[in-house]
Short mmCIF file of C-alpha atoms in Angstrom, two decimals:
data_model
loop_
_atom_site.label_atom_id
_atom_site.label_comp_id
_atom_site.label_asym_id
_atom_site.label_seq_id
_atom_site.Cartn_x
_atom_site.Cartn_y
_atom_site.Cartn_z
CA MET V 1 -19.24 10.94 -44.13
CA SER V 2 -19.34 10.99 -47.67
CA GLU V 3 -19.14 7.79 -49.50
CA ARG V 4 -15.45 9.04 -50.92
CA THR V 5 -14.44 9.27 -47.51
CA SER V 6 -11.45 6.49 -47.27
CA TRP V 7 -10.84 4.13 -44.44
CA PRO V 8 -7.27 5.76 -44.22
CA ARG V 9 -9.08 9.04 -43.14
CA VAL V 10 -11.08 7.19 -40.53
CA ILE V 11 -7.84 5.39 -39.31
CA LEU V 12 -5.93 8.71 -39.15
CA GLY V 13 -8.88 10.22 -37.16
CA PHE V 14 -8.99 7.88 -34.63
CA ALA V 15 -5.12 7.63 -34.15
CA THR V 16 -5.03 11.40 -33.70
CA ALA V 17 -7.81 11.51 -31.33
CA LEU V 18 -6.32 8.57 -29.17
CA VAL V 19 -3.01 10.49 -28.83
CA VAL V 20 -4.54 13.58 -28.09
CA GLY V 21 -6.97 11.97 -25.47
CA ALA V 22 -4.14 10.33 -23.95
CA ALA V 23 -1.76 12.98 -23.75
CA LEU V 24 -4.63 15.23 -22.23
CA GLY V 25 -5.33 12.74 -19.63
CA SER V 26 -1.75 12.48 -18.51
CA VAL V 27 -1.50 16.25 -18.42
CA VAL V 28 -4.71 16.43 -16.42
CA GLN V 29 -3.33 13.70 -14.10
CA THR V 30 -0.15 15.46 -13.31
CA GLN V 31 -2.01 18.55 -12.58
CA VAL V 32 -4.53 17.29 -10.11
CA ASN V 33 -1.73 15.42 -8.38
CA LEU V 34 0.49 18.66 -8.15
CA ILE V 35 -2.58 20.92 -7.16
CA ALA V 36 -3.23 18.51 -4.28
CA LEU V 37 0.54 19.18 -3.01
CA LEU V 38 -0.31 23.07 -3.29
CA GLY V 39 -2.89 22.13 -0.91
CA LEU V 40 -0.29 20.79 1.27
CA ASP V 41 1.54 24.14 1.17
CA VAL V 42 4.38 22.32 -0.96
CA GLU V 43 6.20 25.01 -3.15
CA ILE V 44 6.68 23.71 -6.67
CA GLY V 45 8.34 25.88 -9.07
CA ILE V 46 7.51 26.21 -12.64
CA GLY V 47 10.54 24.36 -14.08
CA THR V 48 9.72 21.49 -11.62
CA TRP V 49 6.10 21.51 -12.62
CA LEU V 50 6.81 21.36 -16.32
CA ALA V 51 9.33 18.71 -15.91
CA THR V 52 6.85 16.63 -13.67
CA THR V 53 4.35 17.26 -16.46
CA LEU V 54 6.84 16.21 -19.46
CA GLU V 55 8.01 12.85 -17.25
CA ASP V 56 4.41 12.01 -16.71
CA LEU V 57 3.81 12.10 -20.42
CA PHE V 58 6.54 9.93 -21.18
CA LYS V 59 6.14 7.14 -18.17
CA PHE V 60 2.19 7.44 -17.00
CA GLY V 61 1.35 8.34 -20.86
CA PRO V 62 1.77 5.01 -22.40
CA VAL V 63 -0.15 3.22 -19.53
CA TYR V 64 -2.96 5.59 -19.78
CA LEU V 65 -2.93 4.94 -23.63
CA VAL V 66 -3.69 1.52 -23.17
CA MET V 67 -6.53 1.95 -20.78
CA PHE V 68 -7.92 5.15 -22.43
CA GLY V 69 -7.39 3.35 -25.96
CA VAL V 70 -9.62 0.30 -25.09
CA SER V 71 -12.53 2.42 -23.93
CA PHE V 72 -12.12 4.90 -26.67
CA LEU V 73 -12.11 2.02 -29.32
CA VAL V 74 -15.62 0.54 -28.02
CA SER V 75 -17.18 3.77 -27.24
CA GLN V 76 -16.70 5.15 -30.84
CA ILE V 77 -17.76 2.29 -32.56
CA VAL V 78 -20.79 2.43 -30.55
CA ALA V 79 -21.38 6.01 -31.20
CA MET V 80 -20.75 5.70 -34.99
CA VAL V 81 -23.22 2.71 -35.32
CA GLY V 82 -25.62 4.34 -33.29
CA THR V 83 -25.65 7.58 -35.18
CA ARG V 84 -25.76 5.83 -38.72
CA PHE V 85 -29.03 5.90 -39.36
CA VAL V 86 -30.73 8.25 -36.71
CA LEU V 87 -29.21 11.59 -34.96
CA THR V 88 -26.71 11.74 -37.55
CA SER V 89 -26.42 15.75 -37.16
CA TRP V 90 -25.80 14.76 -33.48
CA ARG V 91 -22.78 12.67 -34.23
CA THR V 92 -20.14 14.97 -32.90
CA SER V 93 -21.63 15.34 -29.67
CA VAL V 94 -22.54 11.62 -29.36
CA CYS V 95 -18.93 10.57 -29.98
CA ALA V 96 -17.78 13.25 -27.14
CA LEU V 97 -20.42 11.85 -24.70
CA ALA V 98 -19.82 8.22 -25.63
CA ALA V 99 -16.03 8.83 -24.89
CA ALA V 100 -16.44 10.41 -21.66
CA VAL V 101 -19.09 7.75 -20.40
CA GLY V 102 -16.89 4.73 -21.71
CA LEU V 103 -13.73 6.01 -19.92
CA TRP V 104 -15.98 6.41 -16.78
CA ALA V 105 -16.95 2.90 -17.34
CA THR V 106 -13.30 1.73 -17.81
CA PHE V 107 -12.22 3.71 -14.53
CA LYS V 108 -14.68 1.86 -12.50
CA LEU V 109 -14.19 -1.61 -13.88
CA VAL V 110 -10.37 -1.28 -13.37
CA ASP V 111 -10.93 0.09 -9.79
CA HIS V 112 -13.18 -2.79 -8.97
CA LEU V 113 -10.48 -5.50 -10.38
CA ALA V 114 -7.09 -3.76 -9.23
CA PRO V 115 -6.40 -4.46 -5.79
CA PRO V 116 -6.14 -0.62 -4.92
CA PRO V 117 -9.28 1.15 -4.13
CA THR V 118 -8.49 3.77 -6.86
CA LEU V 119 -5.89 3.34 -9.82
CA ILE V 120 -5.56 6.52 -11.48
CA ALA V 121 -5.05 8.81 -8.39
CA ALA V 122 -6.75 12.02 -10.53
CA THR V 123 -10.32 10.26 -9.99
CA ARG V 124 -10.01 10.13 -6.34
CA ASP V 125 -12.35 13.06 -6.17
CA VAL V 126 -15.07 14.41 -8.26
CA GLY V 127 -13.13 17.46 -9.74
CA GLY V 128 -10.49 15.28 -10.95
CA MET V 129 -12.78 12.95 -12.54
CA LEU V 130 -14.68 15.19 -14.16
CA ALA V 131 -11.47 16.89 -15.41
CA MET V 132 -10.23 13.24 -16.98
CA LEU V 133 -13.76 12.69 -18.59
CA ALA V 134 -13.43 16.09 -20.02
CA SER V 135 -10.41 15.14 -21.76
CA ALA V 136 -11.84 11.94 -23.36
CA ALA V 137 -14.88 13.92 -24.65
CA ILE V 138 -12.49 16.43 -26.47
CA ALA V 139 -10.85 13.21 -27.83
CA GLY V 140 -14.41 11.81 -28.97
CA TRP V 141 -15.08 15.31 -30.60
CA LEU V 142 -12.01 15.43 -32.53
CA PHE V 143 -12.41 11.92 -33.95
CA ALA V 144 -16.07 12.69 -35.04
CA ARG V 145 -14.77 15.95 -36.75
CA MET V 146 -11.63 14.23 -38.36
CA ALA V 147 -13.55 10.93 -39.36
CA THR V 148 -16.69 12.35 -40.80
CA GLY V 149 -15.39 15.77 -42.19
CA ARG V 150 -18.06 18.48 -42.76
CA SER V 151 -20.56 16.23 -44.50
CA GLY V 152 -21.52 14.34 -41.22
CA ALA V 153 -21.78 11.10 -43.03
CA ARG V 154 -22.78 7.62 -41.35
CA ARG V 155 -19.96 5.13 -41.88
CA TYR V 156 -17.91 4.00 -38.88
CA PRO V 157 -14.48 2.61 -37.98
CA GLY V 158 -13.73 -1.02 -38.28
CA ALA V 159 -12.21 -2.24 -34.90
CA ALA V 160 -9.59 -4.47 -37.01
CA ALA V 161 -8.20 -1.36 -38.52
CA VAL V 162 -7.67 0.27 -34.96
CA LEU V 163 -6.76 -2.48 -32.59
CA ALA V 164 -3.10 -1.97 -33.72
CA LEU V 165 -2.87 1.41 -32.19
CA VAL V 166 -3.81 -0.15 -28.68
CA THR V 167 -0.35 -2.05 -27.50
CA LEU V 168 0.39 -3.38 -24.12
CA LEU V 169 3.84 -1.78 -23.05
CA GLY V 170 6.49 -4.07 -21.04
CA PHE V 171 8.39 -2.31 -18.38
CA PRO V 172 11.29 -4.33 -17.22
CA ASP V 173 11.80 -5.62 -13.68
CA GLY V 174 14.23 -3.84 -11.42
CA GLU V 175 17.62 -5.61 -10.48
CA VAL V 176 17.26 -8.23 -7.95
CA ARG V 177 20.32 -9.04 -5.72
CA ALA V 178 22.04 -12.13 -5.51
CA GLU V 179 21.05 -14.28 -2.50
CA THR V 180 23.71 -15.66 -0.32
CA VAL V 181 22.77 -18.89 1.45
CA ASP V 182 23.95 -19.17 5.00
CA SER V 183 24.10 -22.36 6.84
CA TYR V 184 20.52 -22.86 8.21
CA ARG V 185 17.89 -25.29 8.10
CA VAL V 186 14.06 -24.29 7.57
CA GLU V 187 11.42 -26.69 8.87
CA THR V 188 7.37 -26.36 9.00
CA VAL V 189 6.18 -25.60 12.55
CA VAL V 190 2.39 -25.60 11.59
CA SER V 191 0.70 -25.60 8.24
CA GLY V 192 -2.88 -24.81 7.21
CA LEU V 193 -3.24 -20.99 8.52
CA GLU V 194 -5.17 -18.81 6.49
CA HIS V 195 -3.42 -15.69 5.59
CA PRO V 196 -1.37 -15.29 9.16
CA TRP V 197 -0.61 -12.10 9.86
CA SER V 198 1.13 -12.00 13.00
CA LEU V 199 2.93 -14.32 15.74
CA ALA V 200 3.79 -13.67 19.43
CA PHE V 201 5.42 -15.89 22.08
CA LEU V 202 3.58 -17.24 25.04
CA PRO V 203 5.74 -17.77 28.22
CA ASP V 204 5.02 -21.36 28.44
CA GLY V 205 6.48 -22.04 24.88
CA GLY V 206 3.43 -21.79 22.96
CA MET V 207 2.29 -18.92 20.34
CA LEU V 208 -0.38 -17.02 19.07
CA VAL V 209 -1.03 -16.40 15.42
CA THR V 210 -3.52 -13.96 13.89
CA GLU V 211 -5.08 -15.03 10.85
CA ARG V 212 -6.51 -11.82 8.55
CA PRO V 213 -9.94 -13.36 8.22
CA GLY V 214 -10.53 -12.48 12.09
CA ARG V 215 -9.20 -15.60 13.86
CA LEU V 216 -6.76 -15.92 16.88
CA ARG V 217 -5.11 -19.26 16.72
CA ARG V 218 -2.95 -20.93 19.42
CA ILE V 219 0.02 -23.45 19.13
CA THR V 220 0.81 -25.47 21.98
CA PRO V 221 4.10 -25.91 23.53
CA ASP V 222 4.72 -29.33 21.62
CA GLY V 223 3.90 -27.23 18.18
CA GLU V 224 0.29 -28.49 17.50
CA LEU V 225 -2.17 -26.12 16.16
CA ASP V 226 -5.22 -25.97 18.23
CA PRO V 227 -8.17 -26.78 16.11
CA GLU V 228 -10.58 -24.47 17.66
CA PRO V 229 -9.56 -20.48 17.44
CA VAL V 230 -9.56 -18.51 20.43
CA SER V 231 -12.91 -17.14 21.14
CA GLY V 232 -13.99 -13.54 22.61
CA VAL V 233 -11.98 -11.81 19.45
CA PRO V 234 -13.58 -8.27 18.47
CA GLU V 235 -15.71 -8.20 15.44
CA VAL V 236 -13.32 -7.74 12.45
CA LEU V 237 -13.97 -6.13 8.72
CA THR V 238 -12.45 -8.45 6.61
CA GLY V 239 -11.75 -8.60 2.42
CA GLY V 240 -8.97 -6.70 0.73
CA GLN V 241 -6.57 -5.75 3.03
CA ALA V 242 -8.94 -5.55 5.95
CA GLY V 243 -8.59 -8.05 8.73
CA LEU V 244 -7.23 -8.91 11.91
CA PHE V 245 -3.55 -7.75 12.30
CA ASP V 246 -1.00 -7.76 15.17
CA VAL V 247 -1.07 -9.62 18.43
CA SER V 248 1.34 -8.15 21.06
CA LEU V 249 1.60 -9.46 24.83
CA ALA V 250 1.59 -6.66 27.32
CA PRO V 251 4.91 -6.62 29.06
CA ASP V 252 3.32 -7.67 32.13
CA PHE V 253 1.80 -10.52 30.64
CA GLU V 254 2.88 -13.05 32.85
CA ASP V 255 0.96 -11.43 35.85
CA SER V 256 -1.75 -9.68 33.98
CA ARG V 257 -2.42 -12.06 30.98
CA GLY V 258 -3.13 -8.91 28.95
CA LEU V 259 -2.62 -8.87 25.15
CA TYR V 260 -3.49 -6.26 22.33
CA LEU V 261 -5.13 -6.94 18.86
CA SER V 262 -5.02 -4.39 15.94
CA TYR V 263 -7.67 -4.96 13.39
CA ALA V 264 -10.02 -3.21 10.66
CA CYS V 265 -13.56 -2.41 12.27
CA GLY V 266 -16.60 -0.36 10.81
CA THR V 267 -17.65 -1.20 7.35
CA VAL V 268 -16.43 -0.82 3.81
CA GLN V 269 -17.82 2.53 3.59
CA ALA V 270 -16.61 3.71 7.01
CA ASN V 271 -13.65 2.09 8.50
CA HIS V 272 -11.08 2.31 10.88
CA THR V 273 -7.99 0.72 12.12
CA CYS V 274 -8.71 -0.20 15.85
CA LEU V 275 -6.90 -1.30 18.70
CA ALA V 276 -8.39 -3.63 21.54
CA ARG V 277 -7.11 -5.17 24.84
CA ALA V 278 -8.03 -8.35 26.71
CA ARG V 279 -7.03 -10.99 29.02
CA LEU V 280 -6.21 -14.65 27.59
CA GLU V 281 -7.69 -17.20 29.97
CA GLY V 282 -7.00 -20.52 28.79
CA ASN V 283 -8.45 -20.33 25.15
CA ASP V 284 -10.76 -17.19 25.75
CA LEU V 285 -10.32 -13.69 25.56
CA ARG V 286 -12.02 -11.87 28.63
CA ASP V 287 -12.60 -8.16 29.34
CA LEU V 288 -12.48 -7.04 25.77
CA GLU V 289 -12.04 -3.32 25.24
CA GLU V 290 -11.58 -1.67 22.31
CA ILE V 291 -8.93 1.39 23.66
CA PHE V 292 -8.42 3.21 20.04
CA ARG V 293 -9.90 3.84 16.82
CA ALA V 294 -8.25 5.71 14.26
CA ARG V 295 -10.19 8.81 12.91
CA PRO V 296 -11.68 9.94 10.44
CA ALA V 297 -13.75 6.96 8.92
CA LYS V 298 -12.30 6.00 5.37
CA VAL V 299 -13.92 4.30 2.62
CA GLY V 300 -12.14 1.16 0.79
CA THR V 301 -10.45 -1.73 2.30
CA ALA V 302 -6.56 -0.71 1.81
CA HIS V 303 -3.74 0.35 3.87
CA TYR V 304 -4.43 0.07 7.44
CA GLY V 305 -1.00 -0.10 9.26
CA GLY V 306 -1.41 -2.11 12.22
CA ARG V 307 1.73 -3.12 13.79
CA ILE V 308 2.24 -2.41 17.82
CA ALA V 309 5.53 -1.93 19.44
CA TRP V 310 6.33 -1.33 23.15
CA LEU V 311 8.58 1.36 24.27
CA PRO V 312 10.66 0.93 27.36
CA ASP V 313 8.63 3.51 29.39
CA GLY V 314 5.44 1.15 28.93
CA THR V 315 3.85 2.98 26.04
CA LEU V 316 2.91 1.41 23.11
CA VAL V 317 3.12 2.66 19.31
CA LEU V 318 0.52 1.64 16.55
CA SER V 319 1.05 2.48 13.08
CA LEU V 320 -1.63 3.54 10.83
CA GLY V 321 -1.89 3.32 6.93
CA ASP V 322 -2.91 6.17 4.59
CA GLY V 323 -6.02 4.32 3.32
CA PHE V 324 -4.69 4.51 -0.05
CA ASP V 325 -6.84 7.34 -1.43
CA TYR V 326 -6.21 9.49 1.33
CA ARG V 327 -2.82 10.24 1.33
CA GLU V 328 -2.85 13.71 1.57
CA GLU V 329 -4.22 13.09 4.99
CA ALA V 330 -0.80 11.75 6.00
CA GLN V 331 0.55 15.62 6.28
CA ARG V 332 -2.36 16.76 8.39
CA LEU V 333 -2.31 16.54 12.24
CA SER V 334 -6.07 16.63 12.46
CA SER V 335 -6.33 13.07 10.96
CA HIS V 336 -4.75 9.63 12.19
CA ILE V 337 -4.47 8.52 8.86
CA GLY V 338 -0.80 8.24 7.74
CA THR V 339 0.57 8.60 11.09
CA LEU V 340 2.16 6.36 14.17
CA VAL V 341 0.29 7.02 17.55
CA ARG V 342 1.70 6.56 21.01
CA LEU V 343 -0.76 5.49 23.68
CA ARG V 344 -0.67 4.40 27.28
CA PRO V 345 -1.74 0.67 27.93
CA ASP V 346 -5.26 1.72 28.55
CA GLY V 347 -5.51 3.77 25.29
CA THR V 348 -5.26 7.29 26.97
CA VAL V 349 -2.61 9.73 25.56
CA PRO V 350 0.62 10.20 27.37
CA PRO V 351 1.19 13.84 28.60
CA ASP V 352 4.88 13.87 26.85
CA ASN V 353 3.44 13.03 23.28
CA PRO V 354 5.01 15.70 20.78
CA PHE V 355 1.54 17.29 20.00
CA VAL V 356 -0.38 17.22 23.10
CA ASP V 357 -0.10 21.11 23.49
CA ASP V 358 -1.16 21.71 19.66
CA PRO V 359 -4.85 22.48 19.82
CA ASP V 360 -5.07 21.74 15.85
CA ALA V 361 -3.58 18.28 16.24
CA LEU V 362 -4.54 15.05 17.52
CA PRO V 363 -2.84 14.40 20.74
CA GLU V 364 -2.00 10.80 20.04
CA ILE V 365 -0.06 11.20 17.05
CA TYR V 366 4.00 10.50 17.59
CA SER V 367 4.87 10.97 13.66
CA TYR V 368 3.33 11.59 10.77
CA GLY V 369 3.94 11.48 7.04
CA HIS V 370 3.74 7.73 6.62
CA ARG V 371 2.13 5.44 3.73
CA ASN V 372 1.83 2.51 5.52
CA VAL V 373 4.18 1.20 8.26
CA GLN V 374 4.03 -2.84 8.60
CA GLY V 375 7.23 -3.16 10.33
CA LEU V 376 7.96 -1.61 13.80
CA VAL V 377 10.77 -2.47 16.15
CA TYR V 378 12.53 -1.09 19.14
CA ASP V 379 16.25 -1.30 19.16
CA ASP V 380 17.14 -1.38 23.00
CA ALA V 381 20.89 -1.09 22.39
CA GLY V 382 20.34 1.72 19.81
CA GLU V 383 17.66 3.30 21.92
CA ARG V 384 15.65 4.10 18.89
CA LEU V 385 12.22 2.85 17.36
CA ILE V 386 12.65 1.47 13.72
CA ALA V 387 10.06 1.50 11.24
CA HIS V 388 9.68 0.53 7.59
CA GLU V 389 6.85 1.22 5.28
CA HIS V 390 5.39 0.72 1.86
CA GLY V 391 6.03 2.80 -0.87
CA PRO V 392 3.91 2.79 -4.21
CA ARG V 393 5.97 1.56 -7.06
CA GLY V 394 9.07 1.50 -5.32
CA GLY V 395 10.30 3.76 -2.53
CA ASP V 396 9.82 1.38 0.29
CA GLU V 397 11.55 2.78 2.99
CA ILE V 398 13.41 2.22 6.52
CA ASN V 399 13.07 5.18 8.81
CA VAL V 400 14.33 5.91 12.31
CA ILE V 401 11.39 7.61 14.16
CA GLU V 402 11.55 10.71 16.01
CA PRO V 403 8.95 12.03 18.39
CA GLY V 404 6.87 15.11 15.99
CA ALA V 405 9.07 14.22 12.97
CA ASN V 406 7.36 14.08 9.32
CA TYR V 407 8.37 11.46 7.18
CA GLY V 408 7.47 12.84 3.80
CA TRP V 409 4.42 11.13 2.44
CA PRO V 410 3.10 12.13 -0.27
CA VAL V 411 5.32 15.36 -0.67
CA ALA V 412 8.40 13.31 -0.84
CA THR V 413 9.15 9.74 -2.07
CA HIS V 414 11.44 7.85 -4.37
CA GLY V 415 8.07 5.65 -5.59
CA LEU V 416 6.11 6.30 -8.50
CA ASP V 417 2.06 5.75 -8.53
CA TYR V 418 1.14 2.19 -9.58
CA THR V 419 0.55 3.85 -13.53
CA TRP V 420 4.35 5.04 -13.32
CA ALA V 421 2.83 8.60 -12.62
CA ARG V 422 4.82 10.95 -10.51
CA VAL V 423 3.30 11.22 -6.62
CA THR V 424 5.41 14.13 -6.23
CA PRO V 425 8.22 16.04 -8.06
CA TYR V 426 10.64 15.37 -4.86
CA THR V 427 12.30 12.52 -3.20
CA GLU V 428 13.53 14.99 -0.60
CA TYR V 429 11.95 18.09 0.77
CA PRO V 430 12.90 20.60 3.68
CA GLY V 431 10.89 19.74 6.96
CA THR V 432 10.79 16.05 6.05
CA GLU V 433 13.02 13.07 6.99
CA PRO V 434 14.52 11.13 4.48
CA PRO V 435 14.62 7.28 4.66
CA ARG V 436 17.78 5.48 6.06
CA LEU V 437 17.18 3.10 3.12
CA HIS V 438 14.94 2.98 0.28
CA TRP V 439 13.84 -0.11 -1.92
CA THR V 440 13.37 0.89 -5.72
CA PRO V 441 11.65 -1.48 -7.15
CA SER V 442 9.50 -2.20 -4.32
CA ILE V 443 9.96 -5.35 -2.17
CA ALA V 444 6.66 -4.91 -0.34
CA PRO V 445 8.06 -5.17 3.13
CA SER V 446 6.12 -6.74 5.77
CA GLY V 447 7.26 -7.98 9.30
CA MET V 448 10.42 -7.14 10.64
CA ALA V 449 12.48 -8.19 13.35
CA LEU V 450 15.74 -7.09 14.93
CA TYR V 451 18.11 -10.05 15.79
CA THR V 452 19.86 -10.21 18.81
CA ASP V 453 20.72 -13.72 19.60
CA ASP V 454 24.09 -15.69 19.11
CA ARG V 455 22.85 -18.56 17.18
CA PHE V 456 23.16 -16.77 13.70
CA PRO V 457 26.27 -14.59 15.15
CA ARG V 458 26.57 -12.77 11.49
CA TRP V 459 23.02 -11.40 11.67
CA ARG V 460 23.54 -9.86 15.24
CA GLY V 461 22.20 -6.47 15.45
CA ASP V 462 20.58 -6.60 11.96
CA LEU V 463 17.07 -6.25 10.99
CA LEU V 464 15.16 -9.00 9.08
CA VAL V 465 12.66 -7.88 6.88
CA GLY V 466 10.06 -9.70 5.21
CA GLY V 467 9.49 -9.27 1.61
CA LEU V 468 5.94 -10.11 0.00
CA VAL V 469 7.03 -9.36 -3.68
CA THR V 470 10.60 -10.89 -3.31
CA ARG V 471 9.55 -13.89 -1.08
CA ALA V 472 12.50 -13.57 0.52
CA VAL V 473 13.93 -11.73 4.09
CA HIS V 474 16.33 -9.09 3.54
CA ARG V 475 19.02 -8.63 6.15
CA VAL V 476 19.64 -5.00 6.64
CA GLU V 477 22.32 -3.57 8.95
CA PRO V 478 20.83 -0.46 10.35
CA GLY V 479 24.06 1.60 11.28
CA SER V 480 24.27 4.73 12.81
CA GLY V 481 23.39 6.73 9.63
CA ASP V 482 22.13 5.35 6.26
CA ALA V 483 21.04 1.59 6.83
CA THR V 484 22.57 -1.00 4.05
CA GLU V 485 21.08 -4.40 2.79
CA ARG V 486 23.57 -7.20 3.14
CA GLU V 487 21.79 -10.01 1.65
CA ARG V 488 18.46 -12.00 0.71
CA LEU V 489 17.71 -15.09 2.93
CA PHE V 490 14.92 -18.07 2.82
CA GLY V 491 14.09 -17.36 -0.94
CA GLU V 492 14.57 -20.96 -1.59
CA GLN V 493 11.08 -21.29 0.03
CA GLY V 494 9.37 -19.32 -2.84
CA GLU V 495 6.68 -17.86 -0.41
CA ARG V 496 5.69 -14.52 0.49
CA ILE V 497 6.89 -13.71 3.86
CA ARG V 498 4.17 -11.66 6.13
CA ASP V 499 5.81 -11.73 9.31
CA VAL V 500 9.32 -12.16 10.76
CA ARG V 501 9.99 -12.80 14.57
CA THR V 502 12.79 -13.66 16.84
CA GLY V 503 11.88 -16.56 19.19
CA PRO V 504 12.67 -16.95 23.00
CA ASP V 505 15.41 -19.73 21.40
CA GLY V 506 17.32 -17.38 19.15
CA SER V 507 15.52 -19.27 16.13
CA VAL V 508 13.97 -17.08 13.55
CA TYR V 509 10.22 -17.65 12.78
CA LEU V 510 8.36 -16.88 9.69
CA LEU V 511 4.95 -16.58 8.64
CA THR V 512 3.95 -17.14 4.78
CA ASP V 513 1.06 -15.43 3.34
CA SER V 514 -1.24 -17.61 1.46
CA PRO V 515 -4.52 -19.39 1.98
CA GLU V 516 -2.34 -22.41 3.02
CA GLY V 517 0.23 -20.13 5.12
CA ARG V 518 2.95 -21.93 7.08
CA LEU V 519 4.91 -21.22 10.36
CA LEU V 520 8.63 -21.84 9.68
CA ARG V 521 11.39 -22.20 11.99
CA VAL V 522 14.84 -21.41 10.96
CA THR V 523 17.78 -22.73 12.94
CA PRO V 524 21.53 -23.13 12.27
CA GLN V 525 22.48 -25.88 10.05
CA GLN V 526 24.17 -28.67 12.23
#
């Protein structure tokens, strides 16, 4: 840069390069996502393609502008300072390389700090990552050309002058329905549970509770928490969303003492959702046996599914998440990821499963196209299996499960990615089942119960769905067609609801998800 070059020129060059880089990154993100859908044989017309790209520019673009802007500011200051006295003739190349390296470091830092394994979906594979880094390099090259002009001078931009260009955008929360308080009483049965996940009722009046860190706890019929965890639990991978999930008693538990546990197994770099069975003898598990392991292995500790439901014929259904970074696998019948599987009690495949005769499909699969099913109940009266699943940013769903059906993820969803980018252009797509109900914005649904008792007559026949984000229970009328949310309950507790169960006495039991989680009992107000 010559001595006559003004600061406005530097600032204009930075601002122009920043906007160009953010826009290019947004366009690249969209193309990578849409190309992934083409790999699933999804048809996307040119009009839809362009409209999705444009929508992402206005929704994802501002979010990416902030992320890219911070890395671009730091990288360009470093590049300009570093070439002030040396490598001046290489300044353009250094700025381009610094922009790419800075963005790569930002992606790695954000992925380390953010709950999902990969925040920007385009960076899930090498090709997408390189394309995003190339867009940053173009911005770095453009800044160097505009800021230094033809003379290749040595000045560098001041941070204070350009920080105003990087501003965080606020996004409004979705509408929250008013809560109707019924005449009920909530009492604490047990406290001091570490991230409890699931609850099962024992015939003697006691209960079993799983804790996500890998412990199975027993509650006596008198409501006392046994200080010693149940021994013999399988080795569990913990961390992130990984841990010990559901506990479910065998239908013949009183005779067999059999129970089933779902859990994360393996290592962070190669893990699965697993299912084991054992016999409960006192406070010990005996004859523990792993009977199912989802495949292929995945990297990262997110989206395991893990809910268990029993069907009237004595088979069980287990939900399996999409692993977050593996969403396209939910459309491939050669993978358990993003499916529901149906098994015999010993883990073998029922001969009437929908894909047993398909040589290209895994025979355990019962339905597919799921993101992360964590609510699963069988409705005896309606003779149907009902599931709910997490969407991304919105698009949580309630579905009635049909054998062999495709529930759309990620081809069709009402949700956006966590960065406000489009996962897909479609909310519905031919060959996929639309949800009976979707929540947008997301409630982060957790456990689910079908209430069938008379203690709360108004709730009879309705679903009670826990909400982690809303810190409430959503009462949903399932209906014969679309489902309808009627009200939100128990929000006055102000706690994340992890599981919802109907007890043998007709009371509603809730597990709250926290390091000091509680088991709550809801009874009618006298």
